[in-house]
XYZ file of C-alpha atoms in Angstrom:
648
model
C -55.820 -63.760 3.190
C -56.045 -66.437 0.624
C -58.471 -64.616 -1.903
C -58.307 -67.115 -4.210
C -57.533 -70.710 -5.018
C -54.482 -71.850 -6.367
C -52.564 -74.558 -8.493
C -49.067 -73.189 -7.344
C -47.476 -75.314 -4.572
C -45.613 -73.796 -2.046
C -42.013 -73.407 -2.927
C -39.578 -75.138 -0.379
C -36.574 -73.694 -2.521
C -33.148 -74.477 -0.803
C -32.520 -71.301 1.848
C -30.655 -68.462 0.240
C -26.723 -68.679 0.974
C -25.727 -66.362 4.079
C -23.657 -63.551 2.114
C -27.365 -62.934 -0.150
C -29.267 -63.010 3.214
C -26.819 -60.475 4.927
C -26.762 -58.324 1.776
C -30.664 -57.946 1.343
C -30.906 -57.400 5.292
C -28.386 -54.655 5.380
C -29.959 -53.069 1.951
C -33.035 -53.403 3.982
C -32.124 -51.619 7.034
C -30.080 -49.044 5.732
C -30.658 -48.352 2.077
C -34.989 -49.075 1.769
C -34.769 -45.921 -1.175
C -31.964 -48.279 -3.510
C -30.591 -44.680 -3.898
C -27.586 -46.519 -5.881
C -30.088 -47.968 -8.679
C -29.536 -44.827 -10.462
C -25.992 -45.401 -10.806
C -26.075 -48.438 -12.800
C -28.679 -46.993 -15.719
C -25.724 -47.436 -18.085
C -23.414 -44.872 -19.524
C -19.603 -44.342 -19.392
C -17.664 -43.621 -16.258
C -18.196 -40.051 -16.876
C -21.882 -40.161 -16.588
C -21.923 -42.333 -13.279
C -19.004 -40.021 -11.644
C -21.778 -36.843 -12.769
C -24.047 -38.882 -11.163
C -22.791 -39.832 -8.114
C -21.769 -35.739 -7.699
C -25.032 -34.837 -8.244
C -26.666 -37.682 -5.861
C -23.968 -36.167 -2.998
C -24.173 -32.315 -3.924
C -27.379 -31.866 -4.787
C -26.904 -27.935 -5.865
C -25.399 -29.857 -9.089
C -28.648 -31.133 -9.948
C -30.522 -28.308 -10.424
C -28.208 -25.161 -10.496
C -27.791 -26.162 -14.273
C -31.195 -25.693 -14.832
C -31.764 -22.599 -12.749
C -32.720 -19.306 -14.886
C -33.860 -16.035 -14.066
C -37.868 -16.347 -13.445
C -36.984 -18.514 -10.908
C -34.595 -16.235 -9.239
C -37.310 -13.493 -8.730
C -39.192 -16.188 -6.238
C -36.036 -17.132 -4.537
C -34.888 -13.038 -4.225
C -38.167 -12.077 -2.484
C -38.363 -15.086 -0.379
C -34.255 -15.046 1.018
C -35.033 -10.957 1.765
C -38.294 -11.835 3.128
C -36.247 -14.746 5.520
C -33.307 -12.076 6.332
C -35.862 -10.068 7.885
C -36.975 -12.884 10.366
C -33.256 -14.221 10.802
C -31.839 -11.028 12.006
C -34.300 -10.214 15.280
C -34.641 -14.686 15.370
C -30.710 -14.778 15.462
C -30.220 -11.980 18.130
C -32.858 -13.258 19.909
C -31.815 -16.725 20.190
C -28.373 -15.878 20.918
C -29.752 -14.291 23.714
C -31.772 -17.461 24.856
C -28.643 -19.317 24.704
C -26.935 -16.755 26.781
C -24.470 -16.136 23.773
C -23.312 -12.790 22.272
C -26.077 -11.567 20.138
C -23.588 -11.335 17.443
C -23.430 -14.901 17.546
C -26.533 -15.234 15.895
C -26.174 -13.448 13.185
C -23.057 -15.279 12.585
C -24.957 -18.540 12.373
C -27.441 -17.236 9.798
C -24.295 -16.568 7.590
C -22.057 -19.546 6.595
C -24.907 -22.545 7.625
C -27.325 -21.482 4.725
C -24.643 -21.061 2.184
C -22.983 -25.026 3.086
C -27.125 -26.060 3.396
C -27.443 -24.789 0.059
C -24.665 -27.275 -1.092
C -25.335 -30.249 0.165
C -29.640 -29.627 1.372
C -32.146 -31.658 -0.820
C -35.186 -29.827 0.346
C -36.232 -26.767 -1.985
C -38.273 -25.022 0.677
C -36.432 -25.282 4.158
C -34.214 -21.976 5.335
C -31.791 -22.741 8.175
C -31.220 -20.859 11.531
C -31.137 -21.185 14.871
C -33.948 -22.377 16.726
C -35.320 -21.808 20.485
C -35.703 -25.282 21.907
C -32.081 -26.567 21.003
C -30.937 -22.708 22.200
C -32.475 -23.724 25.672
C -30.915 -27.037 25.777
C -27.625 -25.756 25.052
C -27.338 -23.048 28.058
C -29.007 -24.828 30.248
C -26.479 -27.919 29.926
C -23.293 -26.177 29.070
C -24.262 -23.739 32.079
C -23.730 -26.167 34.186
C -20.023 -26.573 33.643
C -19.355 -22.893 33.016
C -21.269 -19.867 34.036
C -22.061 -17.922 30.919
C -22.147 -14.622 33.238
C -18.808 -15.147 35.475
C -16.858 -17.380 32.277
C -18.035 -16.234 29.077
C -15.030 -16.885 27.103
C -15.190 -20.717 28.565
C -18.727 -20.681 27.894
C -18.612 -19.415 24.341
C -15.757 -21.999 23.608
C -17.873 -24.918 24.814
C -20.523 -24.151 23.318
C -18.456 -23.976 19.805
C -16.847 -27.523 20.708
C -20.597 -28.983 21.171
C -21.603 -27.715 18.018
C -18.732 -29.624 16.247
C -19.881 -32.678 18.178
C -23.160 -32.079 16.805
C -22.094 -31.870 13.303
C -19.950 -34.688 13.436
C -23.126 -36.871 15.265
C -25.231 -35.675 12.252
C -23.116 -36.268 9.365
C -22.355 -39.512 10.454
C -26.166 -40.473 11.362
C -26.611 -39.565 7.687
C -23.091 -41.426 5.789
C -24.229 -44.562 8.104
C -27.701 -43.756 6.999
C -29.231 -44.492 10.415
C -31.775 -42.097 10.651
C -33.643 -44.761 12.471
C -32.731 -43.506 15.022
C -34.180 -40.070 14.790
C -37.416 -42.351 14.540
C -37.361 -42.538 18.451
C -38.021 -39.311 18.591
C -41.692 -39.945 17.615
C -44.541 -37.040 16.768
C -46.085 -37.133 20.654
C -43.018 -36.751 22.034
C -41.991 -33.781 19.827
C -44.919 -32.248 20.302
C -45.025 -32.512 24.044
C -40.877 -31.443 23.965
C -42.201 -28.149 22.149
C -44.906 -27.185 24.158
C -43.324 -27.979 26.876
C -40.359 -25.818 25.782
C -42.513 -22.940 24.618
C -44.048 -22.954 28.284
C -40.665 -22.081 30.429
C -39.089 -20.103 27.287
C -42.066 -18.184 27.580
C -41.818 -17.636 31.328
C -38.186 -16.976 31.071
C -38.598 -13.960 28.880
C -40.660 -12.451 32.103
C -36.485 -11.438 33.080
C -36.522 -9.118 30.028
C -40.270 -8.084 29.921
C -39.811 -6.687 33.628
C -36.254 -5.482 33.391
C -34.988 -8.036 36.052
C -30.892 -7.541 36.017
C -30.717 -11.104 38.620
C -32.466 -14.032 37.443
C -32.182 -17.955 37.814
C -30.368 -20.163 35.766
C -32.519 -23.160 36.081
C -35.267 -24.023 33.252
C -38.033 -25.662 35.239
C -41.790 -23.666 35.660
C -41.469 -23.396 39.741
C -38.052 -21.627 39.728
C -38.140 -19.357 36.849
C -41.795 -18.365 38.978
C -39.947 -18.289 42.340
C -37.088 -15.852 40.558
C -39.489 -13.716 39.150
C -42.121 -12.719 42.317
C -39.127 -13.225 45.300
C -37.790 -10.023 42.728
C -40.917 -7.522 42.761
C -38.169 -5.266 43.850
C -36.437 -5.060 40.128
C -39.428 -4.869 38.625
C -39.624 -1.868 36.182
C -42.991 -0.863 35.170
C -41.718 1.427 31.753
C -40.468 -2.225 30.392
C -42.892 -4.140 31.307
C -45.671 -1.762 29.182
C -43.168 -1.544 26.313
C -42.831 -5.279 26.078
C -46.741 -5.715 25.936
C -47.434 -3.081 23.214
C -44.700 -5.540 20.960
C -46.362 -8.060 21.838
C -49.784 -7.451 20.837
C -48.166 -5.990 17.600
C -46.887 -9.226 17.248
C -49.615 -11.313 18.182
C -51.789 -8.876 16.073
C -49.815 -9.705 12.980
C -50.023 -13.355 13.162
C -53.300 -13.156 13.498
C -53.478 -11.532 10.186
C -51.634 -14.011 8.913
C -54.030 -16.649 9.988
C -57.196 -15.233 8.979
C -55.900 -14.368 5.561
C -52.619 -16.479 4.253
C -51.893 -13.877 1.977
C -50.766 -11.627 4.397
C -47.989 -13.711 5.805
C -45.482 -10.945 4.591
C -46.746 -9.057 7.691
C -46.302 -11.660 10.264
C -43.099 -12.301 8.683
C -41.592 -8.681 8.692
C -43.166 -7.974 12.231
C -40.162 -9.093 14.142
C -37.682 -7.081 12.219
C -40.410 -3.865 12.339
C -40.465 -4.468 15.712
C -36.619 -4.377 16.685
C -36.417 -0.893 14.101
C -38.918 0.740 15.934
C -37.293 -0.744 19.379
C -34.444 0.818 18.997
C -35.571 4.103 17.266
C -37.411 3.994 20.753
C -34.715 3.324 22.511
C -32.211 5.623 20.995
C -34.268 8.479 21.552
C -35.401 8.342 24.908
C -32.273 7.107 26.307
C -33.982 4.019 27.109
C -31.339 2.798 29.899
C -32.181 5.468 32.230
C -35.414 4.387 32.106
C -35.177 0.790 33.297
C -35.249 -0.394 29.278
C -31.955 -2.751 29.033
C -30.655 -2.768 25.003
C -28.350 -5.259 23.444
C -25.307 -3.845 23.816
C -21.986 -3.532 21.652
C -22.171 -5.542 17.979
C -19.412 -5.324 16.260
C -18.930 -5.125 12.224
C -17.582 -7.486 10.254
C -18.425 -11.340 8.842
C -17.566 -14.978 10.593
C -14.309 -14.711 12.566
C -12.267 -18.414 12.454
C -13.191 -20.327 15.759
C -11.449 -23.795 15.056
C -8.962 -22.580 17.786
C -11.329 -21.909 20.282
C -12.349 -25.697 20.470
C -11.973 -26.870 23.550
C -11.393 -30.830 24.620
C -10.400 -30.387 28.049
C -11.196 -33.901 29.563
C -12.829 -31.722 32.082
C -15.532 -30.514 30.194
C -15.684 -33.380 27.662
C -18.303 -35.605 28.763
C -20.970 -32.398 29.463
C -20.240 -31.200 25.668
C -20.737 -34.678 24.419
C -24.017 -34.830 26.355
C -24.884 -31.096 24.949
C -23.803 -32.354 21.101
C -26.123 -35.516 21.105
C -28.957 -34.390 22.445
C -29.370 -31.478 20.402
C -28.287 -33.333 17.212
C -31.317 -35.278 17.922
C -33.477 -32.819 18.735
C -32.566 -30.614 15.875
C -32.535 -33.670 13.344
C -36.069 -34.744 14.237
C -37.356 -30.794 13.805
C -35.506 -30.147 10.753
C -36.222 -33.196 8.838
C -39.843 -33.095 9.742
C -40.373 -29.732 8.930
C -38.807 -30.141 5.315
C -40.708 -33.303 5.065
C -43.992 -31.606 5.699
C -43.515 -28.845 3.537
C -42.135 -31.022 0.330
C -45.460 -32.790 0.582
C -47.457 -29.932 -0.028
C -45.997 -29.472 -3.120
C -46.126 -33.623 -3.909
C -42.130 -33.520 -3.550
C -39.554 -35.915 -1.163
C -36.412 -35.134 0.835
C -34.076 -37.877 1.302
C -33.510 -37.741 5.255
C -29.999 -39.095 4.942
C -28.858 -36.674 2.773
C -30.554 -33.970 4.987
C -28.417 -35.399 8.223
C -25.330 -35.044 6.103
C -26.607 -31.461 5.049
C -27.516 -30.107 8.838
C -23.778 -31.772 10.139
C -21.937 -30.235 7.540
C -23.213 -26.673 7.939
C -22.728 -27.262 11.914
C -19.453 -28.474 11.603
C -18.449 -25.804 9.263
C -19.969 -23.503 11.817
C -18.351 -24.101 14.663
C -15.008 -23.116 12.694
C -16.513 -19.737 11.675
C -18.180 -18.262 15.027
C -21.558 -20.129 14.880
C -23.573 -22.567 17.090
C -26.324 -25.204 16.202
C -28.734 -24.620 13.206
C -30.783 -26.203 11.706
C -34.664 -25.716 10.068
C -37.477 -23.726 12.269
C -40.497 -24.023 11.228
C -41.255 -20.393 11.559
C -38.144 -19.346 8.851
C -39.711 -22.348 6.699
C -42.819 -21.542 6.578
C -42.151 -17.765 5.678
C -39.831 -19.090 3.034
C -42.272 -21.706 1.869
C -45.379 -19.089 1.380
C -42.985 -16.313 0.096
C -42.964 -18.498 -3.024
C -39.650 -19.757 -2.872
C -38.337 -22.473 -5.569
C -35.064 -23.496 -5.055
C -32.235 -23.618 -2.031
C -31.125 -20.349 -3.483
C -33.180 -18.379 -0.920
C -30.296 -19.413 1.949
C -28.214 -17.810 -0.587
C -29.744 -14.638 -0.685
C -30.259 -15.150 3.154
C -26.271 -15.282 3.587
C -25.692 -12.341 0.769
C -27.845 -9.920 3.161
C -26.923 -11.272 6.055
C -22.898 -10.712 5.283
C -23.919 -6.948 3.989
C -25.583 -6.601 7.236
C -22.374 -7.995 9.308
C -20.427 -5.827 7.603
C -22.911 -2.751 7.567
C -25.538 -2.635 10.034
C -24.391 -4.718 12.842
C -23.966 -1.806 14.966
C -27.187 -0.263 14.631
C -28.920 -3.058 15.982
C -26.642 -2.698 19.438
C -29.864 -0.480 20.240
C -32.060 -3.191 20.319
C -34.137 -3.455 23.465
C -34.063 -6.326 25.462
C -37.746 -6.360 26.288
C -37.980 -6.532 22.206
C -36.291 -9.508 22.174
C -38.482 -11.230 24.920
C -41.365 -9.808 23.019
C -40.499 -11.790 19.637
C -39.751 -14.544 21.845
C -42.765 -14.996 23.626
C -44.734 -14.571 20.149
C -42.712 -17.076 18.931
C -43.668 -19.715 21.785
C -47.026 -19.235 21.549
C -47.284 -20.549 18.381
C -45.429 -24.053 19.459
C -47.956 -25.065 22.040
C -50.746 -26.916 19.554
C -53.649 -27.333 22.239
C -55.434 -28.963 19.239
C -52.950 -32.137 18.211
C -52.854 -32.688 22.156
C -56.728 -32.766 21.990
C -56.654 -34.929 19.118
C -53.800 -37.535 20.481
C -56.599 -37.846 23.880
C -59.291 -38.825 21.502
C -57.245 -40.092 19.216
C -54.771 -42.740 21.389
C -54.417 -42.286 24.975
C -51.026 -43.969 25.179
C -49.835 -41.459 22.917
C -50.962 -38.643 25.159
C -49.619 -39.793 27.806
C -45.848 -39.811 26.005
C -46.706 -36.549 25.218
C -47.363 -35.340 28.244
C -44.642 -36.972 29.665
C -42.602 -34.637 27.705
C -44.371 -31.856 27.947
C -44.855 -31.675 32.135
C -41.217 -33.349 32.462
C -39.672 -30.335 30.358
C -41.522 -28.126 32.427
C -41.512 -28.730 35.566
C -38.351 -30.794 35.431
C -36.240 -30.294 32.566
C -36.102 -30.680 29.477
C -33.192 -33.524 29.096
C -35.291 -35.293 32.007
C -38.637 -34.452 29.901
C -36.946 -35.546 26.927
C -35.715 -38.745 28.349
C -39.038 -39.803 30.234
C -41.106 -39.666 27.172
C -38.884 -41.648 25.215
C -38.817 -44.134 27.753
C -42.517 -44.279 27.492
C -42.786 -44.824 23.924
C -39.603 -47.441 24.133
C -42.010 -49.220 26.703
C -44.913 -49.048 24.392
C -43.119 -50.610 21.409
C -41.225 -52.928 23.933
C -45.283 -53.894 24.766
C -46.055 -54.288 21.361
C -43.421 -56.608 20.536
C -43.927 -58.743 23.646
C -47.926 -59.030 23.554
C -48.504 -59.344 19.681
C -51.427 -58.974 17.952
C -53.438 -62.012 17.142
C -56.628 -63.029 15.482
C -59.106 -65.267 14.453
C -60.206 -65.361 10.682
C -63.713 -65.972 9.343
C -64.760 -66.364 5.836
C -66.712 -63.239 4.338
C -69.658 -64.510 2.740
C -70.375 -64.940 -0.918
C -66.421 -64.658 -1.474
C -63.043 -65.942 -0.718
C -61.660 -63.440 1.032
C -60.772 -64.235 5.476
C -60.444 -61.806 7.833
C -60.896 -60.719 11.271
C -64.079 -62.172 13.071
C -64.074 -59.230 15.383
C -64.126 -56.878 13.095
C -66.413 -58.328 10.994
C -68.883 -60.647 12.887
C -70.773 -61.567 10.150
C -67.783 -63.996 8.426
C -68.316 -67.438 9.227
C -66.265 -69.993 10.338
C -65.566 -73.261 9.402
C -66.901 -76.506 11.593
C -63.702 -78.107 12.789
C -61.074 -75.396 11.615
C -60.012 -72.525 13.566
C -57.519 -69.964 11.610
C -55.587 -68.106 13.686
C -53.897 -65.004 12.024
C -50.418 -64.344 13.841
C -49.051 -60.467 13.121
C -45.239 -59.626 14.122
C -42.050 -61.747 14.159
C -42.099 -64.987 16.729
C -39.263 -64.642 18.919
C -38.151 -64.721 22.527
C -39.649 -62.193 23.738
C -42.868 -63.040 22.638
C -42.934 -67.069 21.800
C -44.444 -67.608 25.379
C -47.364 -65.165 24.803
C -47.999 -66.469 21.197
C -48.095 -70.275 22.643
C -50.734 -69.403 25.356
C -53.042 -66.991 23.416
C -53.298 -69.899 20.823
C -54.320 -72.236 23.022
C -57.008 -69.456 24.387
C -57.995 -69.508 21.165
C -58.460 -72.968 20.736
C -60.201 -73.372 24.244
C -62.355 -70.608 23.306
C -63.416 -72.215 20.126
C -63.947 -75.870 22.211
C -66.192 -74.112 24.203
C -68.248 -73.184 21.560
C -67.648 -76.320 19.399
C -68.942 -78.210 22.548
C -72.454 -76.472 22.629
C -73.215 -77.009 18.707
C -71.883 -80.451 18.973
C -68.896 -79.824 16.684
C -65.171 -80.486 17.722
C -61.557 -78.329 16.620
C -59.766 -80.743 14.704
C -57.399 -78.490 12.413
C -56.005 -75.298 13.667
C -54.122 -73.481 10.815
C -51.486 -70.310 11.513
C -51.547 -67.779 8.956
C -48.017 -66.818 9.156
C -48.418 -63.716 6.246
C -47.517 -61.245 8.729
C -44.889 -62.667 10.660
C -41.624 -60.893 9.287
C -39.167 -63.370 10.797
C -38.817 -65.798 13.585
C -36.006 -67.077 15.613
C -35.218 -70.723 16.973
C -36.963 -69.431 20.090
C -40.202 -69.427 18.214
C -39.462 -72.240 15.533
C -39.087 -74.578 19.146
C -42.547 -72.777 20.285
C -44.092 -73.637 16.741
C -42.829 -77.529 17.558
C -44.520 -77.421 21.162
C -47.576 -75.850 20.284
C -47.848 -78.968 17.335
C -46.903 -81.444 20.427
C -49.934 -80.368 22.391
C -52.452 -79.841 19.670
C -51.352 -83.317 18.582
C -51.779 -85.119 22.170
C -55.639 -83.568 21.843
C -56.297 -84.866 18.152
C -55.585 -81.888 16.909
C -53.582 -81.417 13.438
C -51.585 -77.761 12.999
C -50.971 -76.288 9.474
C -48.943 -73.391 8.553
C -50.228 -70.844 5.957
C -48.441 -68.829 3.827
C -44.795 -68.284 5.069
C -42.768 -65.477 4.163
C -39.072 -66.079 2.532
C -37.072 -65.202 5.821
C -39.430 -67.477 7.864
C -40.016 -70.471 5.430
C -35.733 -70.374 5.421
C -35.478 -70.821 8.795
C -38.146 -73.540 8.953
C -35.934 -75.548 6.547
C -32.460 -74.753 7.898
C -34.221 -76.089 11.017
C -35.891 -79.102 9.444
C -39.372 -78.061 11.174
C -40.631 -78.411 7.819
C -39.806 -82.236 7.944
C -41.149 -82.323 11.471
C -44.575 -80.497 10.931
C -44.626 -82.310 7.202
C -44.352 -80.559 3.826
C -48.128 -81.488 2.881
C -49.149 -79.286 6.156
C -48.123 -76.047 4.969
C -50.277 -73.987 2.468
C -50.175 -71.194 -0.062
C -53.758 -69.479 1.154
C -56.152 -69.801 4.257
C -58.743 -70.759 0.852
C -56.167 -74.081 -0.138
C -55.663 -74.826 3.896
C -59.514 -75.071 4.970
C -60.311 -76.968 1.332
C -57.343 -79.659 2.100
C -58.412 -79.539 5.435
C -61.863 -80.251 5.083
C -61.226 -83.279 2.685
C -58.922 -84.938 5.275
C -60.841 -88.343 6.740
C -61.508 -89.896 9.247
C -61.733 -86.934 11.425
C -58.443 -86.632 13.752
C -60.396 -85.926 17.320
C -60.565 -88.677 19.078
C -63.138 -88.866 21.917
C -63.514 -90.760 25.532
C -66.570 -93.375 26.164
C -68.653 -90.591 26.715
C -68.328 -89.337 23.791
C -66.303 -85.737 25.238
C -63.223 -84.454 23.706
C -60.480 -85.173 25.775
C -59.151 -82.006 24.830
C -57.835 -80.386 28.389
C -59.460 -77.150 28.708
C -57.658 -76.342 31.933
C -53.716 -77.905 31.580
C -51.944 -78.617 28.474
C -53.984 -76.582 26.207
């Protein structure tokens, strides 16, 4: 604040017409990359039509400059991510209550359209649990997946178009802001929480249960699975927990030594060979082991005529579509984002939302539901050394030669497997640490967590969802309405003002309080702004009072205020009125452009005078400190007659 003195004056240029404000506000709010600056670099209309191509498909950017040593990396990593996608996409078809064939579907024409239209080098698309969850347990509802399953199957198709659609537009209106609500607690409580009752709800498949509950939350999946000791079948139950120590064996291999990540990764698929070897041979069903069932051969079937819009069902796959849209936005695009930064790279989110509707609307014509980019597929892609999007590609090659191949030999696949890579799975989504950390860290923010993570669980997981983004609504609502204020103090031997309660040691001026004011001045908060400066002031009376000195000049350092509405400006006016009827004159310091605009459309400027408003807290105390006679006047006796108690 004000780190140095200044000839400039401040400029009280004529507000900028309303068609240039709207313009840089919009550009603001929904183009802050100026992706279109590298459209007007010069060159013919062939050039800018290349570029625009390439800035909407980016597999035109840099397919031309793929070559073969690149390839190798991107072979190894797509076989090493087929590997994970096939027991991941029976698995999760499974969660979701869908054909298991479903799942391999969706790890099929999503990676190829991903590849097209994806900026992120590393991410590898599939289905994930959490969304998987969301989508049986809402859709369920409406239509039992046991008793309707061709219903069931069709909504679920319909909400993954909805999805898409939601997405793509998020991403052509470029409001990704909104996945912003979604913030890091409450993802991180929504996950754990999720992990929790997926976890328990693989207990059906561990201990052979043929009856289970269709509700999510922790008490009934418990209630279903002990009021059932009957069902329970020991040979299952022992199976399931020699996977998953294999499996929890494997990643911790992977964890002690990074290297090894090829074994975590190819662990699942090991696991569903040698389940169904097992299985095979020893006739598993007569001996309380449940398999998958008939797959059939053969690549996407066409589903666009299995959409279903019956007003009926509407509103429930509308629900289903945007909630999962979100959810799946805010764990794809944070994935990729975290893994481009390792490697010093960016993904543009927009093009991203755009990317993950596409492949979802494209999906739900050709047999699949919701994708989108787990972390677990991503981070077995990212440390398999991949370097380009061409990894999906490989993913869909293998996957479509194992549609058309191998399908049926997975129909052995053991249920108990599946719950197995499941529960392995979860584990690894419940971060005890970052929940540790957010406690010590910001208790607020635990709390939202939490909020998601015990409403998910013991609630559900729209409910859990919904309460922790209420919570973190009401914290930013706080922050808005009680502001941030200060009071600045000179740091000695330099020019430089800043917070006296972080630094004690800066002094203040006799006679001149600066009061730093940090978020826009509007309704919401005008009221709370006018009374904390008067605190201020009264505070600083108080203490002018015992070393004989008087406030005459109180000076707002507006730097941080980002815009203000007539609301405030009146507030600004009142807060002048009082200070005035005590003697005491108000400056203004530092105005942005938005603010200063406003303050001249409004003629405040006029009213607080154009000689009262400075360029730097340095040029405000020096021109304040030259102004004689002092402004305070005092009572016979000498007091201020400063109110202390009304007024100010």
């Amino acid at each position: 604040m004000g780190s140095f003195k200044s000839d400039q004056n401040v400029s009280f240029a004529a507000p900028r017409a309303f068609g240039k404000r709207l313009k840089s506000d919009l550009k603001e709010t929904f183009f802050p990359d100026d992706p279109f600056r590298q459209f007007g670099d010069g060159g013919g209309a062939v050039q800018r039509v290349k570029k625009v191509l390439k800035y909407f498909v980016p597999i035109l950017e840099w397919l031309p400059k793929y070559n073969l040593s690149m390839f190798k990396y991107d072979l190894l990593a797509g076989i090493t991510i087929t590997s994970l996608a096939i027991p991941q996409g029976i698995s999760y078809a499974k969660l979701a209550t869908l054909p298991p064939i479903i799942g391999l579907y969706s790890s099929f024409v999503p990676p190829l359209v991903y590849a097209v239209f994806g900026s992120s080098k590393h991410l590898a698309v599939g289905t994930v649990a959490a969304c998987s969850l969301l989508i049986s347990q809402i859709i369920g509802r409406v239509a039992s997946p046991e008793e309707e399953p061709t219903l069931y199957l069709h909504l679920v198709f319909t909400a993954t178009l909805v999805t898409g659609v939601f997405q793509a537009t998020l991403g052509f209106l470029r409001l990704g802001i909104l996945v912003d609500f979604l913030s890091h607690s409450t993802i991180l409580g929504f996950m754990g929480g999720t992990a929790v009752i997926i976890s328990l709800q693989q207990l059906k498949g561990m201990l052979g249960l043929t009856h289970f509950t269709s509700k999510t939350d922790v008490f009934s999946v418990l209630h279903a699975v002990f009021t059932r000791t009957n069902e329970w079948k020991w040979q299952s139950a022992v199976v399931g927990i020699v996977f998953l120590l294999f499996l929890q064996f494997t990643r911790f291999l992977r964890n002690r030594n990074p290297k090894l990540f090829w074994v975590s990764a190819m662990a699942p698929m090991v696991t569903v060979v040698v389940g169904c070897l097992f299985a095979y041979f020893i006739n598993g069903s007569q001996h309380g082991i449940l398999t998958v069932g008939h797959l059939s051969k053969g690549i996407n079937p066409v589903s666009i005529h299995f959409l279903n819009f019956d007003s009926k069902y509407i509103s429930v796959v509308v629900q289903t579509g945007l909630i999962t849209a979100l959810v799946a936005l805010a764990e794809g695009i944070a994935i990729g984002r975290s893994f481009a930064i390792m490697k010093n790279e960016q993904i543009d989110g927009n093009k991203e939302m755009v990317a993950f509707g596409l492949m979802n609307i494209l999906g739900s014509f050709t047999s699949c539901y919701l994708t989108t980019g787990p972390f677990s597929k991503t981070a077995v892609n990212f440390n398999a050394g991949c370097r380009t999007a061409m990894s999906n590609i490989v993913m869909a090659i293998f996957m479509a030669f194992t549609l058309l191949f191998l399908a049926p030999l997975f129909s052995y696949t053991p249920l108990v497997t599946l719950s197995a890579i499941i529960m392995s799975a979860m584990f690894g989504l419940i971060k005890y640490e970052e929940m540790y950390h957010l406690l010590k860290v910001d208790k607020f923010d635990f709390c939202i967590c939490m909020a998601a993570f015990l409403g998910v669980a013991l609630l559900s997981m729209d409910v859990g969802i919904m309460l922790s983004v209420g919570l973190a609504l009401l914290r930013a609502l706080l922050y808005m309405a009680r502001p941030a204020t200060c009071k600045l103090g000179k740091i000695t031997n330099s020019s430089l003002y800043r917070d006296v309660e972080q630094y004690p040691n800066a002094t203040r001026t006799p006679g001149i309080i600066v009061l730093q004011l940090g978020s826009p001045v509007y309704y919401a908060n005008a009221n709370y702004i006018r009374e904390r400066i008067f605190r201020w002031v009264r505070d600083e009376q108080t203490i002018s009072d015992t070393n004989d000195g008087s406030v005459e000049h109180v000076l707002l350092e507006l730097s941080g205020v980002t815009s203000i509405d007539m609301t405030g400006i009146e507030t600004l006016v009142e807060i002048r009125r009082s200070l005035q009827a005590n003697g005491i004159q108000m400056g203004i310091i530092n105005p942005r452009i938005v603010v200063m605009e406003k303050m001249i459309a409004s003629d405040f400027t006029e009213t607080i005078g154009k000689e009262n408003i400075y360029l730097s807290v340095d040029d405000g105390v020096e021109r304040c400190r030259d102004l004689v006679p002092k402004l305070k006047q005092t009572d016979g006796s000498g007091e201020s007659s400063i109110s202390l108690c009304t007024g100010i």
